[in-house]
mmCIF file of C-alpha atoms in Angstrom:
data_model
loop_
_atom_site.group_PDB
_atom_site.id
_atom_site.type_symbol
_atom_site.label_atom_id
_atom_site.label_comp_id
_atom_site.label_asym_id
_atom_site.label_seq_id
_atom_site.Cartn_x
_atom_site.Cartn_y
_atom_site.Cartn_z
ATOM 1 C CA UNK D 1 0.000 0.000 0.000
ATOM 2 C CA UNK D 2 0.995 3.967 -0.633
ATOM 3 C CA UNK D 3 2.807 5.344 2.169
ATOM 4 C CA UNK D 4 0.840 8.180 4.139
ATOM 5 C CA UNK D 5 2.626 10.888 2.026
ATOM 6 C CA UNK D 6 1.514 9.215 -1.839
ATOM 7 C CA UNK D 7 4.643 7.206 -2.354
ATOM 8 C CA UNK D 8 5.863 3.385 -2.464
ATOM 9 C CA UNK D 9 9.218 1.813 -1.972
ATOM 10 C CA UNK D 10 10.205 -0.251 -4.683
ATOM 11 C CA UNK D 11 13.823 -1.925 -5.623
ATOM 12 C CA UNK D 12 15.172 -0.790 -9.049
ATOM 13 C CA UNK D 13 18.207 -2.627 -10.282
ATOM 14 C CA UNK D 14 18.782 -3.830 -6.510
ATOM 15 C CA UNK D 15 18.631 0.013 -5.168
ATOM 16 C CA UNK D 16 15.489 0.860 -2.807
ATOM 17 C CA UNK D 17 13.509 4.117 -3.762
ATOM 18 C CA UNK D 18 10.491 5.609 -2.904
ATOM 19 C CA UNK D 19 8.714 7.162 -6.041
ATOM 20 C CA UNK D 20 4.988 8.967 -6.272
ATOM 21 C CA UNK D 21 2.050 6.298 -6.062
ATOM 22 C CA UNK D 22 0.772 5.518 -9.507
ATOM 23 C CA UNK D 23 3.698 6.267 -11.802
ATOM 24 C CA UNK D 24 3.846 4.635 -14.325
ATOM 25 C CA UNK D 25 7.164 2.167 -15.316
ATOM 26 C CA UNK D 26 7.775 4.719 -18.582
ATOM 27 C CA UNK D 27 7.243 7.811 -16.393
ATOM 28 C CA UNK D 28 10.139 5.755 -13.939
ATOM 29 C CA UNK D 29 12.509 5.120 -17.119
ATOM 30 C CA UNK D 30 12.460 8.737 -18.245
ATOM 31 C CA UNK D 31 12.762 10.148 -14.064
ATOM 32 C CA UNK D 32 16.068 8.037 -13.892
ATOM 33 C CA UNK D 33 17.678 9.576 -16.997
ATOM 34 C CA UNK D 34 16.417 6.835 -19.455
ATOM 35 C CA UNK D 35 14.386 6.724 -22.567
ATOM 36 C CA UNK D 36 12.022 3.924 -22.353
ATOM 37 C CA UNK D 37 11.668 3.530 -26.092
ATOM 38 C CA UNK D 38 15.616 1.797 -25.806
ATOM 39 C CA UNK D 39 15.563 -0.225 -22.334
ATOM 40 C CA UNK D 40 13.711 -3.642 -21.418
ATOM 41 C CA UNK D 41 11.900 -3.518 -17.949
ATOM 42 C CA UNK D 42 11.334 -6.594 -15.569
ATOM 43 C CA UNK D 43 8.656 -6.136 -13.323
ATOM 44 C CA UNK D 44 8.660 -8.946 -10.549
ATOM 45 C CA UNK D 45 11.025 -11.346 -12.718
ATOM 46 C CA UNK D 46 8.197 -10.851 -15.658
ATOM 47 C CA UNK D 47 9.473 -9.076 -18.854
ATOM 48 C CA UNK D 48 7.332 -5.996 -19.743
ATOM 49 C CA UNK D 49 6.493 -5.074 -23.377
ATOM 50 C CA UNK D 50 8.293 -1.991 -24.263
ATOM 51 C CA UNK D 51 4.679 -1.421 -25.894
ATOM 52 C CA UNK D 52 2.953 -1.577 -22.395
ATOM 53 C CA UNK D 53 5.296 0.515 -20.368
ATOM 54 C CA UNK D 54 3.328 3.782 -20.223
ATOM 55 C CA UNK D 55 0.097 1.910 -18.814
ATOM 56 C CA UNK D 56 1.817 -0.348 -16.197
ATOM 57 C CA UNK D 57 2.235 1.471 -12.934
ATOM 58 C CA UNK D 58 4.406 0.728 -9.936
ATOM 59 C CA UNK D 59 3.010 -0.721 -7.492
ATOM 60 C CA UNK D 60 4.515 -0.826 -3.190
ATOM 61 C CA UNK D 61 7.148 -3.428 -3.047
ATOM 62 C CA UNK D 62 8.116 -3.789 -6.689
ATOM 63 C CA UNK D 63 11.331 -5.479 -7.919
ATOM 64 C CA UNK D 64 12.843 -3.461 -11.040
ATOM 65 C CA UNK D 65 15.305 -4.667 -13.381
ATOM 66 C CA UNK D 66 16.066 -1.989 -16.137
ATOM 67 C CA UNK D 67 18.697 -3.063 -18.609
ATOM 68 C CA UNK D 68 19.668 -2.124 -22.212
ATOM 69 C CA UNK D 69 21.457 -3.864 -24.995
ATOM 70 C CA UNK D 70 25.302 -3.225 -25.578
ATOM 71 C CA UNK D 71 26.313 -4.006 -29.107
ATOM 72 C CA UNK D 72 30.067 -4.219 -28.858
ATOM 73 C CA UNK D 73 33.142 -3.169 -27.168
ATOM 74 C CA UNK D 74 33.604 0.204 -26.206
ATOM 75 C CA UNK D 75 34.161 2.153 -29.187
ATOM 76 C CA UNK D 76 34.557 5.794 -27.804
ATOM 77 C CA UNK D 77 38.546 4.909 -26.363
ATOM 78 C CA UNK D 78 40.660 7.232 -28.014
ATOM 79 C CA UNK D 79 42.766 6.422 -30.698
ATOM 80 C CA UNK D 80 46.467 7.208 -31.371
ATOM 81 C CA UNK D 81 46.810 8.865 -35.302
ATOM 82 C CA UNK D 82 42.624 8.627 -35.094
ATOM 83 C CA UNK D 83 41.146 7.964 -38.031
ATOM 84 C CA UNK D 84 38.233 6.248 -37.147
ATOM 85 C CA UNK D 85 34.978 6.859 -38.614
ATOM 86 C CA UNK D 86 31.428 7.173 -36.759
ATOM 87 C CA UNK D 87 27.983 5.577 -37.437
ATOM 88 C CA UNK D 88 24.606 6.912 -35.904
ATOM 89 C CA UNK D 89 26.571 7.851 -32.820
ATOM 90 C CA UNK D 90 29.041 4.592 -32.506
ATOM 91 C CA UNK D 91 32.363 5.068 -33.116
ATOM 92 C CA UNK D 92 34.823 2.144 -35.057
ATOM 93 C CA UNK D 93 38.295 1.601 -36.021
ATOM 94 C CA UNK D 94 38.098 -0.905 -38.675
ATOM 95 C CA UNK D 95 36.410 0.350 -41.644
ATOM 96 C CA UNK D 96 35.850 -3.632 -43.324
ATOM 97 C CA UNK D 97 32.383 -5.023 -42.192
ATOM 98 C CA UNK D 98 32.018 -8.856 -43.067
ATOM 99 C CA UNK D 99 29.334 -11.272 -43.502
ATOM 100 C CA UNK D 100 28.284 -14.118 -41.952
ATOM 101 C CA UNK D 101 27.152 -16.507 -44.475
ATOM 102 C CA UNK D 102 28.720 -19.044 -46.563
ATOM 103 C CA UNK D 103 31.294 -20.447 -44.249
ATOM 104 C CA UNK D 104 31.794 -24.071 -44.108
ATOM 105 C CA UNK D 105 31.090 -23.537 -40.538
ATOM 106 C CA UNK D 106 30.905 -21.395 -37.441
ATOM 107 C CA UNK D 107 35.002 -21.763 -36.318
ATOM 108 C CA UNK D 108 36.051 -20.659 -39.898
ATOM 109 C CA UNK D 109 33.888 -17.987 -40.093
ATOM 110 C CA UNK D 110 35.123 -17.147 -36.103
ATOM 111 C CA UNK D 111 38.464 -17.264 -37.707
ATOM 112 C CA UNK D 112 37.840 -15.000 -40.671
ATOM 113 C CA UNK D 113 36.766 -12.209 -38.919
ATOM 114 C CA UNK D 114 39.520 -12.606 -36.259
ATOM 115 C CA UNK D 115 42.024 -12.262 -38.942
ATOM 116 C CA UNK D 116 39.583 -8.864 -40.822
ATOM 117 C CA UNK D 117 40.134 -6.671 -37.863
ATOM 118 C CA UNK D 118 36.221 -6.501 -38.523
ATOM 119 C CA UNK D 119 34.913 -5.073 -35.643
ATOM 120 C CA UNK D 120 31.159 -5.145 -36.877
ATOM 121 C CA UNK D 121 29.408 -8.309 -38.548
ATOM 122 C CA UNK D 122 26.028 -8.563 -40.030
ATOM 123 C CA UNK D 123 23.740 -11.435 -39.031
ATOM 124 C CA UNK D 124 20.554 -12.401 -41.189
ATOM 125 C CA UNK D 125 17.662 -12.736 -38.776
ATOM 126 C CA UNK D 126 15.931 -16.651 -38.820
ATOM 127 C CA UNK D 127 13.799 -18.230 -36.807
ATOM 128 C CA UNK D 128 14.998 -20.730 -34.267
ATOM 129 C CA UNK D 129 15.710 -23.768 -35.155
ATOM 130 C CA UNK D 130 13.122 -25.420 -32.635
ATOM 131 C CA UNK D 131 13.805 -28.670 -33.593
ATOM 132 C CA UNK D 132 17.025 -28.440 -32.283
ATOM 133 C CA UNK D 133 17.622 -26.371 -29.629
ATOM 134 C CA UNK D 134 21.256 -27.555 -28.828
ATOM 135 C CA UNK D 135 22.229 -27.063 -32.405
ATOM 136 C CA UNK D 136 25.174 -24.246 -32.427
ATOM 137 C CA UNK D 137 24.591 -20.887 -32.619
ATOM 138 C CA UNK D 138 27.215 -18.041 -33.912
ATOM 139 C CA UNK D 139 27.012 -16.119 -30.360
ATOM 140 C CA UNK D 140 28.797 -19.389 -29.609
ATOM 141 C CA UNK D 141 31.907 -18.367 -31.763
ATOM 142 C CA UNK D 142 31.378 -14.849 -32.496
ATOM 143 C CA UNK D 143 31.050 -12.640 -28.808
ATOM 144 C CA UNK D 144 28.032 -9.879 -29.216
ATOM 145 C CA UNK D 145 30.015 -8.415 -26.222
ATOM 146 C CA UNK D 146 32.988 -7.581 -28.137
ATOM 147 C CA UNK D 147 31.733 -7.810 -31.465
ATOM 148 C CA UNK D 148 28.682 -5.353 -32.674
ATOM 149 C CA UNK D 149 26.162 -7.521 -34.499
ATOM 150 C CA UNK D 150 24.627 -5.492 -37.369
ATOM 151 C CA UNK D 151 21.142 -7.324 -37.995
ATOM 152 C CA UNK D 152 20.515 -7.681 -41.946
ATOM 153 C CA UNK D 153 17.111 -7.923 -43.675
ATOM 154 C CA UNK D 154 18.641 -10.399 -46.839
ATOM 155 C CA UNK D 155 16.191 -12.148 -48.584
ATOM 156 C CA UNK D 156 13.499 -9.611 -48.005
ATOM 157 C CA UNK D 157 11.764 -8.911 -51.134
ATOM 158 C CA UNK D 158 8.884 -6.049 -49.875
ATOM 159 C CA UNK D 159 9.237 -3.333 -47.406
ATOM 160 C CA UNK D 160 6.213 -5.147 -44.977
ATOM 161 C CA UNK D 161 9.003 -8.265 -44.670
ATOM 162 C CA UNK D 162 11.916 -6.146 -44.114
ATOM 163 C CA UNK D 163 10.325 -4.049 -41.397
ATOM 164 C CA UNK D 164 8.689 -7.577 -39.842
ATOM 165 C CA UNK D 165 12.403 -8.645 -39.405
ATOM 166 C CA UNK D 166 13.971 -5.953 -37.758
ATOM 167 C CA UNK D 167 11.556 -5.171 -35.560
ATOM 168 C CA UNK D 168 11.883 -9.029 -33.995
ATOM 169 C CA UNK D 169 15.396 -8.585 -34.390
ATOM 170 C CA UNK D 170 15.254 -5.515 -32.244
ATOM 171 C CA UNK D 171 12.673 -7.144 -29.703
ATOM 172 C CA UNK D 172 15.045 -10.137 -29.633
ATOM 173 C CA UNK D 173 18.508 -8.044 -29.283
ATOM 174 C CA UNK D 174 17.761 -4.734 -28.351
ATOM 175 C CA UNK D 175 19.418 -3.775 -31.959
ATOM 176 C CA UNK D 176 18.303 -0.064 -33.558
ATOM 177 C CA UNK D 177 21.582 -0.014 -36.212
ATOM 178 C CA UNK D 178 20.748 -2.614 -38.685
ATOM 179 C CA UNK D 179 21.104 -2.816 -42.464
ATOM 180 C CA UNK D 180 18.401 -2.618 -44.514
ATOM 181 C CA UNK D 181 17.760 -4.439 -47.687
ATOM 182 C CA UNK D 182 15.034 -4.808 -50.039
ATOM 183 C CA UNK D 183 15.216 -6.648 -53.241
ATOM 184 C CA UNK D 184 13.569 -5.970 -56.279
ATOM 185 C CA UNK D 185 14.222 -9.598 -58.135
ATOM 186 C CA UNK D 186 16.050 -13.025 -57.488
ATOM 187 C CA UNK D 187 18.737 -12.819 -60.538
ATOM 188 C CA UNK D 188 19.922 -9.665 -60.195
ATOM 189 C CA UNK D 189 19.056 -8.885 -56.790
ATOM 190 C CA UNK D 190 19.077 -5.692 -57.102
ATOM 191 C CA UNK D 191 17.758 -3.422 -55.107
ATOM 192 C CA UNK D 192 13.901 -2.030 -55.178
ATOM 193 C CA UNK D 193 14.548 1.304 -54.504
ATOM 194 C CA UNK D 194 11.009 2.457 -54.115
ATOM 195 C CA UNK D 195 10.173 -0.563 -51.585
ATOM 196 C CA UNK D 196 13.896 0.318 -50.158
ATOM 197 C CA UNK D 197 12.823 4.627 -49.153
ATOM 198 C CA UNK D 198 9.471 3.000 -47.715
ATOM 199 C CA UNK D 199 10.986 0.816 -45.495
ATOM 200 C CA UNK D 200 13.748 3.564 -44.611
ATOM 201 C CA UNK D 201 11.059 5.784 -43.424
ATOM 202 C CA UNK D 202 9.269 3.643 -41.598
ATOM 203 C CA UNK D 203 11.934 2.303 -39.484
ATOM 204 C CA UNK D 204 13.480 5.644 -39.036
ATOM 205 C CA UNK D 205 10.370 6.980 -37.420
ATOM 206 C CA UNK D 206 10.323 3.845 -35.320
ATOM 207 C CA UNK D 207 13.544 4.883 -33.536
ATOM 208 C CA UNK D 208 16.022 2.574 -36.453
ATOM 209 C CA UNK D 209 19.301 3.528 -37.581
ATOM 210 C CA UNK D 210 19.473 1.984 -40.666
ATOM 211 C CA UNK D 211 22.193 1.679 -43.260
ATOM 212 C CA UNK D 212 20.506 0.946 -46.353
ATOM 213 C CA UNK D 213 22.039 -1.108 -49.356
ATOM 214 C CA UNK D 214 21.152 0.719 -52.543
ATOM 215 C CA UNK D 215 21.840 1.312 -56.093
ATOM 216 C CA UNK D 216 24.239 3.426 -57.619
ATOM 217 C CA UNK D 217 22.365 6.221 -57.935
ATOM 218 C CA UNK D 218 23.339 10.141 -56.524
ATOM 219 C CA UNK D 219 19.473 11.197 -56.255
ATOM 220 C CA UNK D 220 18.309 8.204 -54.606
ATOM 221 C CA UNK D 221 21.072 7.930 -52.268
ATOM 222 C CA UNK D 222 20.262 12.009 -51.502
ATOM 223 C CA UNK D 223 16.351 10.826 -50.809
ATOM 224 C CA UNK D 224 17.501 8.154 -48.532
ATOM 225 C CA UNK D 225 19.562 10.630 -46.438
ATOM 226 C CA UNK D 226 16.491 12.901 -46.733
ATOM 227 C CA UNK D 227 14.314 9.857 -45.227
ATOM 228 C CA UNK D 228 16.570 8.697 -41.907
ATOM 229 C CA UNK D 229 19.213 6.243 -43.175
ATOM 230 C CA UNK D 230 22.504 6.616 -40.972
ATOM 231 C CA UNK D 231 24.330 5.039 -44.361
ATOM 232 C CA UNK D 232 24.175 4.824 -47.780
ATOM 233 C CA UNK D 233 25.522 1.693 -49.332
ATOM 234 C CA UNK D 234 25.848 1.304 -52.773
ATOM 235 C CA UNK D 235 26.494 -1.678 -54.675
ATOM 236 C CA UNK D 236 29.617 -1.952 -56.867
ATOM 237 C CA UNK D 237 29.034 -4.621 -58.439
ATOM 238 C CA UNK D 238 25.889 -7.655 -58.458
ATOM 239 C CA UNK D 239 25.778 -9.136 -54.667
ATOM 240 C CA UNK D 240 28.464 -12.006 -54.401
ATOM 241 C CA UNK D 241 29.094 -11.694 -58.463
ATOM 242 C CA UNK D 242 32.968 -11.099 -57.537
ATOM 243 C CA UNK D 243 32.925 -8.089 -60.100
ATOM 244 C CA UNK D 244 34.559 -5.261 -58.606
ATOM 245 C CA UNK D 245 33.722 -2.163 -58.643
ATOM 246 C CA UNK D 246 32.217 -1.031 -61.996
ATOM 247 C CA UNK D 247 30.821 2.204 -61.229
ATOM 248 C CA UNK D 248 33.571 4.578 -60.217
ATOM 249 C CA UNK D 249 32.208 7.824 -61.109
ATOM 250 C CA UNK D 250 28.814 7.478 -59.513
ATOM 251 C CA UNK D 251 30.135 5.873 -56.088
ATOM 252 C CA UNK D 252 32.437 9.146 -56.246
ATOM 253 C CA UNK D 253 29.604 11.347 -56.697
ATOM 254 C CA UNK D 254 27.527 9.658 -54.010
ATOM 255 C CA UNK D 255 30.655 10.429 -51.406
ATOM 256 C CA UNK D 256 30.805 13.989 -52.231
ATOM 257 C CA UNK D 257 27.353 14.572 -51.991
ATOM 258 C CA UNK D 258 26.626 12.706 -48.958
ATOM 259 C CA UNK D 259 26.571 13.782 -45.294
ATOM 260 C CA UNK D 260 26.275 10.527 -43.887
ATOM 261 C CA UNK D 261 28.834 7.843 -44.176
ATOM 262 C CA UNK D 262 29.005 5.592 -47.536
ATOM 263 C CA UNK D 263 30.265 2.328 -47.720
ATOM 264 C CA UNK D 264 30.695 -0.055 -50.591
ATOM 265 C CA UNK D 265 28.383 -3.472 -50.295
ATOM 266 C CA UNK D 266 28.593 -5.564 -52.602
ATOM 267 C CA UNK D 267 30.583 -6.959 -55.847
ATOM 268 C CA UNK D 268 34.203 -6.376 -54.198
ATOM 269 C CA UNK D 269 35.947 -10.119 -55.103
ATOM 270 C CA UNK D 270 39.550 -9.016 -54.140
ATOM 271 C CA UNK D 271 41.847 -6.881 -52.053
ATOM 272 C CA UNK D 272 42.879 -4.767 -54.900
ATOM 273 C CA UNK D 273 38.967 -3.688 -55.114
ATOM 274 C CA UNK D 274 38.784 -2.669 -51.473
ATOM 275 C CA UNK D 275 41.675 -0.626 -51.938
ATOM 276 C CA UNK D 276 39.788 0.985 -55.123
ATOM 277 C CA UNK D 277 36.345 1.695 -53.051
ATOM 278 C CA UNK D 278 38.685 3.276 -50.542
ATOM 279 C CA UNK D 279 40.704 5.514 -52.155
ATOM 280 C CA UNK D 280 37.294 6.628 -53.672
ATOM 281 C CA UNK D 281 36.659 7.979 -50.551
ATOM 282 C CA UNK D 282 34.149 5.503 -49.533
ATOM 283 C CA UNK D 283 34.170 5.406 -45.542
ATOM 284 C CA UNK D 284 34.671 1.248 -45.253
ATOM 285 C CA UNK D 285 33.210 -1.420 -47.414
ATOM 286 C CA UNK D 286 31.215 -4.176 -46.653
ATOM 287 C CA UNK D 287 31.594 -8.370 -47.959
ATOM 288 C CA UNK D 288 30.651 -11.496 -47.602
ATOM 289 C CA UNK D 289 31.451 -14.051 -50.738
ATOM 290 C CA UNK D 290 35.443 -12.452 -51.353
ATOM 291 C CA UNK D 291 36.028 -13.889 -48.276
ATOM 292 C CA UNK D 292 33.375 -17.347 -47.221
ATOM 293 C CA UNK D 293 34.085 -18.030 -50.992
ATOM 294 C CA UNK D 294 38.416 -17.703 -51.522
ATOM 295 C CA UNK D 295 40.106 -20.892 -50.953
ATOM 296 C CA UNK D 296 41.760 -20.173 -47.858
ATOM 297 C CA UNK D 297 39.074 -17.733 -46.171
ATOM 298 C CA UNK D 298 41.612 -16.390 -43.571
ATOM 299 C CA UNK D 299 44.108 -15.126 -45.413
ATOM 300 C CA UNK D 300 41.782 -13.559 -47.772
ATOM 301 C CA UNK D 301 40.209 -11.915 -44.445
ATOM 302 C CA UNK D 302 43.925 -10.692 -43.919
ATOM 303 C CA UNK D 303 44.422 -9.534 -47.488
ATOM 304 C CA UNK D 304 41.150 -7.480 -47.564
ATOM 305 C CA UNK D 305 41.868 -5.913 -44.266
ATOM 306 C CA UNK D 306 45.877 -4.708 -46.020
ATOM 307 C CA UNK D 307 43.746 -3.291 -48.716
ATOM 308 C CA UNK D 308 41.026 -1.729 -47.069
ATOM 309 C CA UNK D 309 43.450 0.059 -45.116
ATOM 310 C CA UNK D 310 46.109 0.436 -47.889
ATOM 311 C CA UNK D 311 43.253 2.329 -49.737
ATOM 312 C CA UNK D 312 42.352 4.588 -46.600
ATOM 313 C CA UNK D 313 45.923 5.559 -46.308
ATOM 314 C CA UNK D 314 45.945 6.440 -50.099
ATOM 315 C CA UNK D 315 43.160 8.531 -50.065
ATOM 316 C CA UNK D 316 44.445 10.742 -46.871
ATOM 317 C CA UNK D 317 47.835 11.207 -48.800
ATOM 318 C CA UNK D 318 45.882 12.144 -52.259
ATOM 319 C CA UNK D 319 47.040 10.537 -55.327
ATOM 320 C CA UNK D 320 49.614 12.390 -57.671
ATOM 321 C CA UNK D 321 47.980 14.123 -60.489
ATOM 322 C CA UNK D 322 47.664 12.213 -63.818
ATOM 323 C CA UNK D 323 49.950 13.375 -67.103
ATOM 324 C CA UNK D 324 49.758 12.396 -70.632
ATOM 325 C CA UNK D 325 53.482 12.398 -71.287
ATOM 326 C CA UNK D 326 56.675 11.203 -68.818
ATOM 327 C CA UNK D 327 57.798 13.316 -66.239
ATOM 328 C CA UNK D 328 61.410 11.900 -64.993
ATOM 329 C CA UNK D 329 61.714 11.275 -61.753
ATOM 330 C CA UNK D 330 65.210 11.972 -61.568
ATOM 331 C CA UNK D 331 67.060 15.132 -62.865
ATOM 332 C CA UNK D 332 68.295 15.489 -66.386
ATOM 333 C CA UNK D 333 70.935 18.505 -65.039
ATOM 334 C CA UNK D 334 74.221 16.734 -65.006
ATOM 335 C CA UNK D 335 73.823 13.632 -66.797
ATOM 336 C CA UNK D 336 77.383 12.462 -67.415
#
């Protein structure tokens, strides 16, 4: 029951307080510093729904638990020589984001991004397999704690299916950066740009950070920024065709014009071609295939982390102009 002046003692996160009778657990969240929108409540040892916190009130003798999701390692550590880059607020180091598909199995793929430097991986979202529970899981090899899962909407072929999927990913991880992508057709799969600025919208107004996969196009990557996408990630080639980069000019035009970060995804086959999406100015690049599908996945993980950063350091020292004749490199006053 309310004490005699309107309050109740309740525990939060093992701490007693006494708070006004009748508050409600969102009204709690947002007294303690907290948005409710990005914590999970436990009232009593019984999960709340995030949707139900504003009409669930506290009652005398309550147990709170109030936690939040951490997606990696601390990212925010200075750096010596810092060139790190920063995504809807986190901070990274490595600029290579791998996959997590295609692997012969979970150890090699463990492996592979050990040997990137990769300090963010994206996950496709699937349903448990219920049939066996025991099976092995990629938390099991790859640490959320130290690595920062990036939730992926692959396969997803309408904007309704994409948004399904991150929104249990988020309910099931806590996640708000995720990549979004919607595909227009199996063959190509290509993006569908207008099912692709739907779905941006929508999960942007639903508290998402998405970086969006799209085509290689200035306007729509412009519209996308307009819309809420943290990213814009252009393809450079058909997804896992091994290609490399065939659109120079327009990747190049997306950079300058951008005010979010851009990353390559898609098409890069080789270290070489991370180098080339890097000294475009890109801000990282993003695979899967170059690496689950080389013959010796680990040292093509190594290779692709040389040339992503090879191609970083070229683009900070800016390339030597082109000429159409020689220009000797060595004096012609004194030859002997």
């Amino acid at each position: 029951m309310p004490h005699t002046d309107g309050t109740v003692t309740i525990t939060v996160n093992g701490e007693h307080k006494r708070v006004k009778a009748g508050l409600s657990l969102a009204d709690l969240a947002s007294q303690l510093g907290l948005v409710p929108e990005k914590v999970a409540v436990e009232r009593n040892l019984e999960v709340v729904p995030r949707s139900t916190l504003a009409d669930v009130q506290v009652e005398d003798g309550d147990e709170i638990e109030i936690v939040h999701f951490v997606g990696g390692g601390d990212h925010v550590a200075p750096v010596s020589d810092d060139d790190s880059w920063e995504v809807a607020g986190q901070r990274f180091r490595s600029r290579l984001i791998v996959g997590t598909g295609k692997y012969k199995d979970f150890a090699q793929n463990a492996a592979a991004v050990e040997a990137s430097g990769a300090e963010i991986v994206t996950v496709a979202v699937r349903r448990v397999n219920v049939s066996d529970p025991n099976a092995p899981m990629l938390t099991d090899y790859i640490d959320p704690k130290k690595i920062t899962y990036l939730p992926n909407t692959a396969g997803c072929f309408t904007a309704e299916d994409a948004i399904r999927t991150l929104r249990l990913a988020r309910e099931a991880g806590g996640w708000e950066l995720v990549k979004l992508e919607v595909l227009g057709e199996a063959r190509t799969l290509y993006p569908d740009m207008y099912e692709t600025l739907r779905a941006t919208e929508i999960l942007a107004k639903e508290g998402f950070k998405p970086m969006v996969y799209c085509v290689d196009d200035p306007i729509a990557a412009k519209r996308l920024e307009d819309v809420g996408a943290v990213a814009i990630m252009p393809l450079g080639a058909p997804i896992g065709s091994g290609l490399g980069i065939q659109n120079k000019v327009t990747i190049r035009l997306i950079v300058e014009g951008a005010k979010v970060p851009v990353l390559v995804d898609a098409g890069v086959g080789t270290a070489s071609e991370a180098a080339v999406a890097m000294e475009l100015g890109c801000d990282g690049v993003l695979m899967n295939t170059a690496i689950a599908e080389a013959k010796d996945p680990v040292l093509m993980a190594r290779a692709m982390k040389a040339g992503v950063e090879a191609g970083r350091m070229a683009y900070r020292a800016g390339r030597m102009g082109m000429r159409r004749y020689a220009d000797p490199s060595s004096p012609l006053a004194g030859l002997i």
